Tab-separated table of C-alpha atoms and ligand atoms in Angstrom:
chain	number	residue	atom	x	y	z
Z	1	UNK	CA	146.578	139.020	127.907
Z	2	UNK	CA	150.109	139.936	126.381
Z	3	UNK	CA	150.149	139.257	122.493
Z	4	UNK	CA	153.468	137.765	122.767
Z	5	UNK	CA	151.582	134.801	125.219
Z	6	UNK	CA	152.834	131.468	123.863
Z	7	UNK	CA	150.526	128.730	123.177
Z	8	UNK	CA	151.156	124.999	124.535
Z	9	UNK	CA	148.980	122.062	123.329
Z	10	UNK	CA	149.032	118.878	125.731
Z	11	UNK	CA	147.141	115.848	124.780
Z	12	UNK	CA	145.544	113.507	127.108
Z	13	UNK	CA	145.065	116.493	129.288
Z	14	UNK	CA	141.447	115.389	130.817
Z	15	UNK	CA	143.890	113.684	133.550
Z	16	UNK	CA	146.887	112.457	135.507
Z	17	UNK	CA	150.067	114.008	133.958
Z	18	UNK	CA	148.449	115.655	131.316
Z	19	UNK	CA	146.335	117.578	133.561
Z	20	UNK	CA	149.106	118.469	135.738
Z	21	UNK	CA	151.129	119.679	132.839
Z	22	UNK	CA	148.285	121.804	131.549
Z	23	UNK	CA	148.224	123.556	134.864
Z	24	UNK	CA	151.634	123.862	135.280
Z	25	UNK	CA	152.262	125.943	132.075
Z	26	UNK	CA	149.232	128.013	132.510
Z	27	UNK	CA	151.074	129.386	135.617
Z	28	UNK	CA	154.097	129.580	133.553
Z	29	UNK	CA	152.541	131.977	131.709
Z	30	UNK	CA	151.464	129.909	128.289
Z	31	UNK	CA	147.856	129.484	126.786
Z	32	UNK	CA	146.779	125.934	126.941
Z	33	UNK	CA	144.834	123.687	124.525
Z	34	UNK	CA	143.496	120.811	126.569
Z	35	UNK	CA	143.103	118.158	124.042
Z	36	UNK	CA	141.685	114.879	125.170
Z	37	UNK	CA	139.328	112.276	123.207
Z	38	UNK	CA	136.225	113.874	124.865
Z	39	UNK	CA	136.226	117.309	125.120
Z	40	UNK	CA	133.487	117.812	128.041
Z	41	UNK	CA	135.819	115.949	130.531
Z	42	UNK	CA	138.943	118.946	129.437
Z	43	UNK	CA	136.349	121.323	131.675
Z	44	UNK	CA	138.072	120.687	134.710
Z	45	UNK	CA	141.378	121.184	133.499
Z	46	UNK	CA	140.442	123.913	131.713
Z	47	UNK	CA	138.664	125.418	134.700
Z	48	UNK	CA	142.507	124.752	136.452
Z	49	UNK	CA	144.767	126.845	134.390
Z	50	UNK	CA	142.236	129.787	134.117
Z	51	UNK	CA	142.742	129.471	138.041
Z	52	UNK	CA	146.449	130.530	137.369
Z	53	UNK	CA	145.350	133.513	135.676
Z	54	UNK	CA	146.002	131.938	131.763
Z	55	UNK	CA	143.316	131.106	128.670
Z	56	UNK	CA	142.764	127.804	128.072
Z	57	UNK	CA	140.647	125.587	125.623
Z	58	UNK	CA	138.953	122.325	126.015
Z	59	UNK	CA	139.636	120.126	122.129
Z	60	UNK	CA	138.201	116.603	121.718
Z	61	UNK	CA	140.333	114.735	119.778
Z	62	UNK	CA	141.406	111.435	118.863
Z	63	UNK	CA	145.188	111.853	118.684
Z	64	UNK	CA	145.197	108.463	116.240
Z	65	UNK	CA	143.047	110.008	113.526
Z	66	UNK	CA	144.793	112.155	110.848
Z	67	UNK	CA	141.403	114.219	109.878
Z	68	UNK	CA	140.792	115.207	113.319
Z	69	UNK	CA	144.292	115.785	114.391
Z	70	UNK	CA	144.231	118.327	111.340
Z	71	UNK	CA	140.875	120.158	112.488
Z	72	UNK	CA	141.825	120.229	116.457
Z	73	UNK	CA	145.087	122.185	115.261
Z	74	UNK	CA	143.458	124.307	112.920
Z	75	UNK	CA	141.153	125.415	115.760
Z	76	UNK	CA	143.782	125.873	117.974
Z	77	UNK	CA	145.779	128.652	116.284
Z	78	UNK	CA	142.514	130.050	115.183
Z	79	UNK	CA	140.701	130.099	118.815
Z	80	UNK	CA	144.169	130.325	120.986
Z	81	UNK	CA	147.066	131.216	118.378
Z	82	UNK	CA	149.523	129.123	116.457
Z	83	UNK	CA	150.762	126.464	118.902
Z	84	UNK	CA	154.838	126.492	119.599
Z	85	UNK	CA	154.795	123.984	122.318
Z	86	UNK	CA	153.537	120.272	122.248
Z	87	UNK	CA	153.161	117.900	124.715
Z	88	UNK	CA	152.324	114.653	123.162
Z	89	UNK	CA	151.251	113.030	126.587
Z	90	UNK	CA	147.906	110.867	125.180
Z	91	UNK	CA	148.489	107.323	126.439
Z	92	UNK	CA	146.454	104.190	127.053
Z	93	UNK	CA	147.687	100.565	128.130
Z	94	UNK	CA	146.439	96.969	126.690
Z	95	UNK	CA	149.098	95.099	129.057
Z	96	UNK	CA	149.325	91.528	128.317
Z	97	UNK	CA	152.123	88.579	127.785
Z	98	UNK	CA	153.553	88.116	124.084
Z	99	UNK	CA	151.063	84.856	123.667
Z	100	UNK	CA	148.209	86.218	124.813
Z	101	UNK	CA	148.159	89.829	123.328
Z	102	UNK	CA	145.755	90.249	120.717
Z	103	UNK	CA	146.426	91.949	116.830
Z	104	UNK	CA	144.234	94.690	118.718
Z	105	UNK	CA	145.928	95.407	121.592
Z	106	UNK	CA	149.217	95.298	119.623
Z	107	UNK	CA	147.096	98.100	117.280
Z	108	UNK	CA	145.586	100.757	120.079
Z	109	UNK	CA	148.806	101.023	121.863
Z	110	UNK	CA	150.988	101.359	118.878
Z	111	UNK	CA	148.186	103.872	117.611
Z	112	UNK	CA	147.511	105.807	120.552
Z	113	UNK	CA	151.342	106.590	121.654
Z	114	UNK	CA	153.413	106.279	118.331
Z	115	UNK	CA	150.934	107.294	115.419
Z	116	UNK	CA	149.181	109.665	117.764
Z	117	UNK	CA	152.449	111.688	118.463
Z	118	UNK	CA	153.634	111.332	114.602
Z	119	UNK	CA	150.139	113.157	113.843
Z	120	UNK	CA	150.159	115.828	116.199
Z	121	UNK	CA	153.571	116.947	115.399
Z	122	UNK	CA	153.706	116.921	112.062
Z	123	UNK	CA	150.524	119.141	112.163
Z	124	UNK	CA	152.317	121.448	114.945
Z	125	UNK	CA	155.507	122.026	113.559
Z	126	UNK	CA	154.227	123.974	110.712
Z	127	UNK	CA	153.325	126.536	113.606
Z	128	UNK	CA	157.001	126.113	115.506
Z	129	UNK	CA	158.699	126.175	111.846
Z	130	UNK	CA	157.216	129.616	111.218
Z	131	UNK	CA	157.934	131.091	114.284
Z	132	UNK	CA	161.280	130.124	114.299
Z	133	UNK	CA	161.095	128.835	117.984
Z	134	UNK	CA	159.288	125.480	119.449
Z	135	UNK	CA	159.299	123.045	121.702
Z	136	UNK	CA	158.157	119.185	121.646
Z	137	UNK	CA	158.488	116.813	124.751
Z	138	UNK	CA	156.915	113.330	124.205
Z	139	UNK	CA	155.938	111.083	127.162
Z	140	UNK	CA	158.199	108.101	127.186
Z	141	UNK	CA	158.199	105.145	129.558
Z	142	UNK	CA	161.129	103.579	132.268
Z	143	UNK	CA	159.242	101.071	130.192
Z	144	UNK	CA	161.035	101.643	127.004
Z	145	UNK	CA	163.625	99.518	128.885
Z	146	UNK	CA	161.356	96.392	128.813
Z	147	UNK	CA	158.514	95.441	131.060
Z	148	UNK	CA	157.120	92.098	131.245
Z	149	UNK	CA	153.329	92.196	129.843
Z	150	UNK	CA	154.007	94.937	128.006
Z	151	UNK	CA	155.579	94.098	124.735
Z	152	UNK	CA	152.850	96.847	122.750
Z	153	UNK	CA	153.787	99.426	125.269
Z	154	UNK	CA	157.620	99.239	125.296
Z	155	UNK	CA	157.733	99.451	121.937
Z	156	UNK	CA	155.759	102.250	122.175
Z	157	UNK	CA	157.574	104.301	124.428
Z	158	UNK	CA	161.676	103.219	122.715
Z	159	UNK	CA	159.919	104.143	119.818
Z	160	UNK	CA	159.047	108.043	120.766
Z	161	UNK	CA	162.985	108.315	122.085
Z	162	UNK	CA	163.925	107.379	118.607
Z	163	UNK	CA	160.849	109.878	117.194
Z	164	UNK	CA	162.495	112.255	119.481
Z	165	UNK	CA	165.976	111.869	118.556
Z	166	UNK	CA	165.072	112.697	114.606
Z	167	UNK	CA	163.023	115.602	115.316
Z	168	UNK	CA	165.747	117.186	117.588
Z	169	UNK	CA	167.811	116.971	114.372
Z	170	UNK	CA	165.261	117.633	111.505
Z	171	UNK	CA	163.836	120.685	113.133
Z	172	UNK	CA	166.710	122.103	115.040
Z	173	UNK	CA	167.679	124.841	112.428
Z	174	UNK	CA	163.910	126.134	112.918
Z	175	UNK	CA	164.598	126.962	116.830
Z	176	UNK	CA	162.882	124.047	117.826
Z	177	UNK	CA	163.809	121.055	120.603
Z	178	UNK	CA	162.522	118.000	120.888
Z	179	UNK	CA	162.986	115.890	124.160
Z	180	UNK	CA	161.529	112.820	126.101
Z	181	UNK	CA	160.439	112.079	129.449
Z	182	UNK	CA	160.798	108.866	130.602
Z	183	UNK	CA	158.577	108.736	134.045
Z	184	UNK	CA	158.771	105.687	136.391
Z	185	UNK	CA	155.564	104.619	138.717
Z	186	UNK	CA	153.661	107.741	138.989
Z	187	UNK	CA	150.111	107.570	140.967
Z	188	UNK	CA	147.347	108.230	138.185
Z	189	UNK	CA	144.302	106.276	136.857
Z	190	UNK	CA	146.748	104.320	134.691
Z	191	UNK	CA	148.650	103.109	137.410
Z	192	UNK	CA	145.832	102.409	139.706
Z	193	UNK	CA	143.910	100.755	136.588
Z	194	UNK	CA	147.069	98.556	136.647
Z	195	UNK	CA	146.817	97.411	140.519
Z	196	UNK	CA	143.123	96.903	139.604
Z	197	UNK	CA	144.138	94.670	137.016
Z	198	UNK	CA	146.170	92.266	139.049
Z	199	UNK	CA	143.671	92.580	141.844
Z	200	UNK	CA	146.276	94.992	144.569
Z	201	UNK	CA	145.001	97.424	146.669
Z	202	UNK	CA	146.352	100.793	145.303
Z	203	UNK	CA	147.346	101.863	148.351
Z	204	UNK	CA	149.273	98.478	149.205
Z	205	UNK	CA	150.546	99.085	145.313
Z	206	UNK	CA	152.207	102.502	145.771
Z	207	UNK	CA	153.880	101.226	148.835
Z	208	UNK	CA	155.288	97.965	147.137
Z	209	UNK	CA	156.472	100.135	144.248
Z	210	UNK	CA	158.111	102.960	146.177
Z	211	UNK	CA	160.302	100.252	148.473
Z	212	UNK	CA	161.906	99.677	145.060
Z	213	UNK	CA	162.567	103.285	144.001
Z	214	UNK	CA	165.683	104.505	145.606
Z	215	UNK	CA	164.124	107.686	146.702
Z	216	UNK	CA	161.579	105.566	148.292
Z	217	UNK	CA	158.315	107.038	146.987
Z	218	UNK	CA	156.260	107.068	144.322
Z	219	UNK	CA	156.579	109.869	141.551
Z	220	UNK	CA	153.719	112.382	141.408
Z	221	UNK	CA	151.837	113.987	138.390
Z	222	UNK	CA	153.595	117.395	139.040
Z	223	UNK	CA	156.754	115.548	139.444
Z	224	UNK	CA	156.524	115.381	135.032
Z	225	UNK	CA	154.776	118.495	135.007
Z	226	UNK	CA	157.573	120.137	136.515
Z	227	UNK	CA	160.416	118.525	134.346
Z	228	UNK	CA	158.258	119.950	131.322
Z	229	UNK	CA	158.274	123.294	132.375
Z	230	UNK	CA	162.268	123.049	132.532
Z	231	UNK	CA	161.939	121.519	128.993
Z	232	UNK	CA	159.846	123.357	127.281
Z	233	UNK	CA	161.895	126.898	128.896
Z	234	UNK	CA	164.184	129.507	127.664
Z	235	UNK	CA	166.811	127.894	129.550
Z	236	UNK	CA	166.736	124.706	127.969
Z	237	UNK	CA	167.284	125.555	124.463
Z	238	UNK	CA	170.277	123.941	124.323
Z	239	UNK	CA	169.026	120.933	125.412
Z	240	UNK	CA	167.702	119.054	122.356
Z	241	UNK	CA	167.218	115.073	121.585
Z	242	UNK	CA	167.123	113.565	125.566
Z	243	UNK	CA	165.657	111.357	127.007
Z	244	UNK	CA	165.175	112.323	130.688
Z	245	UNK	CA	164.647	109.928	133.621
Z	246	UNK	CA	162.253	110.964	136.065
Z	247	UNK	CA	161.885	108.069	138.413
Z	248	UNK	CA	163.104	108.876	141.469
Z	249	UNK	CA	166.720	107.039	140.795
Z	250	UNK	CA	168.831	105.977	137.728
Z	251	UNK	CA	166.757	103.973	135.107
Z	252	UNK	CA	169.111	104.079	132.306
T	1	LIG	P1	145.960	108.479	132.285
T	1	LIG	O1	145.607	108.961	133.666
T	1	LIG	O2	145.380	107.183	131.818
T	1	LIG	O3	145.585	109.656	131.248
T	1	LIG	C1	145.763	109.477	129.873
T	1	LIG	C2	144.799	110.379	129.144
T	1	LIG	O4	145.015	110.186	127.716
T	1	LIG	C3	143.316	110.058	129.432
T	1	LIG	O5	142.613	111.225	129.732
T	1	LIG	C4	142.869	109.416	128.125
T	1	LIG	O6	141.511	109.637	127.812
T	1	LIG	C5	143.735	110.137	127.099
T	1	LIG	N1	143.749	109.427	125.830
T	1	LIG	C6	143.791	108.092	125.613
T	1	LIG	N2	143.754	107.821	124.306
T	1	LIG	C7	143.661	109.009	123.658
T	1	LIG	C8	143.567	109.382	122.295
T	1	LIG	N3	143.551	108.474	121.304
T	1	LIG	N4	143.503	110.703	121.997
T	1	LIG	C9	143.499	111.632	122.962
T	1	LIG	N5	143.584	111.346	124.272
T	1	LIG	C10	143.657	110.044	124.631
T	1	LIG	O7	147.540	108.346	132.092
T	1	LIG	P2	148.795	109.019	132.847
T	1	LIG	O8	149.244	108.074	133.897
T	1	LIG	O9	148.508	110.429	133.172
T	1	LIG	O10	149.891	108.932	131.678
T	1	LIG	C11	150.147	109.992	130.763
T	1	LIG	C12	151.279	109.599	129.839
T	1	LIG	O11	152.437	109.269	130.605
T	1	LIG	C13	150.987	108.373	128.983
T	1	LIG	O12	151.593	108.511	127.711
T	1	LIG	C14	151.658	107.252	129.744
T	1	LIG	O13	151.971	106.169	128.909
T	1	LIG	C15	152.885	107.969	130.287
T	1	LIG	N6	153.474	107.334	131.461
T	1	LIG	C16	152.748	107.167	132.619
T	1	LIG	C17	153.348	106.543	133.710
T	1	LIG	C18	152.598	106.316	135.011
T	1	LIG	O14	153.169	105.661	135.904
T	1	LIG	N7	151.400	106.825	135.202
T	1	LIG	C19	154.671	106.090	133.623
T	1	LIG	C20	155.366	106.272	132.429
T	1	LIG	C21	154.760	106.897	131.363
T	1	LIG	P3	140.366	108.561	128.242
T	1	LIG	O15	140.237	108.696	129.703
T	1	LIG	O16	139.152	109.022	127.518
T	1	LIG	O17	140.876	107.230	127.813
């Protein structure tokens, strides 16, 4: 293990595109905090990128809560190093229309995506800030565009592309980017929770969705993982306050 390894953190990393993107930047060569709100279910994961040859660490936290946010990244630089790349991926859904959505599903989602992400980078950048060199993708949402049902969510996800957009420029003169994805349908428990939900086969669901994608299939978990690994690169340095589309056709 080089002493010059670089250490990621991805939240929500248990799973779906979290998972992915844990894997994905073990075998590019970082060390990976797992972080998810229970830590036993980060074994798998964790078992995944020690596959690809990197260290990894399993940390339950719940990105919403300031004290443990605080303690998960302490651990991290001690256990793994001081983290220069975050992921803030942690993501739930309480999908409902405007008159029927409660103060707390308004709360969780608004917690969970926008608070959550505010936490963990504030804690993270001290890391990126004295390295001189970092890099921050948040998970945004086609959503952010508007989605019926989904009023907590949307305003979620526009939210972290204007998070985004002020970090690019606050921490910039430190070395550090900060970008957005913005994935369309991608198959994960979230989106098969959702066919659940209104009572679709999942199957029958992917297949509806991709006829309306114009490269006529769903989008996959490495699909994001990959874009992340471009982000979060040497090569992208210059690319700093985005918000990239990855949705299999033009959302924006
Ligand atoms: P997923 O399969 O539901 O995985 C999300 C993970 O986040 C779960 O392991 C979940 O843990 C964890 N999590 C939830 N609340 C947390 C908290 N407070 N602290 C720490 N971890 C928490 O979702 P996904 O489909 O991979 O989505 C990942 C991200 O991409 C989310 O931000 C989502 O909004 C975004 N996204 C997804 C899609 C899509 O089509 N799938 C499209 C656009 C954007 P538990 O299992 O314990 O709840």
């Amino acid at each position: 293990m080089s002493e010059n390894t670089k250490v990621a953190v991805v939240t929500g990393a248990a799973r779906g595109i979290g998972a992915a993107t844990a894997v994905r930047l073990g075998r590019e060569g970082f060390a990976v905090a797992v972080c998810d709100l229970d830590e036993a279910a980060c074994a798998a994961t964790v078992q995944a990128v020690e596959k690809e040859g990197a260290r990894a660490l399993a940390v339950g936290v719940d990105v919403s809560d300031s004290e443990r946010v605080e303690a998960a990244v302490e651990r991290i630089a001690a256990e793994l190093g001081p983290p220069v790349v975050l992921v803030n991926n942690a993501g739930i859904l309480r999908d409902n229309l405007l008159f029927k959505m409660s103060d707390d599903d308004w709360d969780a989602v608004i917690s969970v995506h926008l608070r959550g992400a505010f936490l963990m980078t504030r804690a993270v950048q001290a890391h990126m800030t004295k390295a001189g060199w970092g890099r921050i993708v948040n998970l945004s949402s086609t959503s952010a565009l508007g989605n019926r049902g989904q009023v907590n969510y949307s305003a979620a996800k526009a939210g972290l592309q204007g998070f985004t957009k002020t970090l690019a420029i606050e921490l910039g003169k430190f070395g550090v980017t900060a970008n957005a994805i913005a994935p369309g349908f991608i198959a994960t428990e979230m989106t098969a929770a959702t066919a659940a939900r209104v009572g679709v086969d999942f199957e029958a669901f992917k297949t509806a969705a991709a006829e309306q994608i114009p490269v006529r299939r769903v989008g996959t978990p490495e699909d994001i993982a990959g874009t992340v690994a471009f982000l979060v690169s040497e090569d992208a340095g210059f690319v700093s306050g985005q918000v990239v589309y990855v949705a299999g056709g033009p959302k924006a």
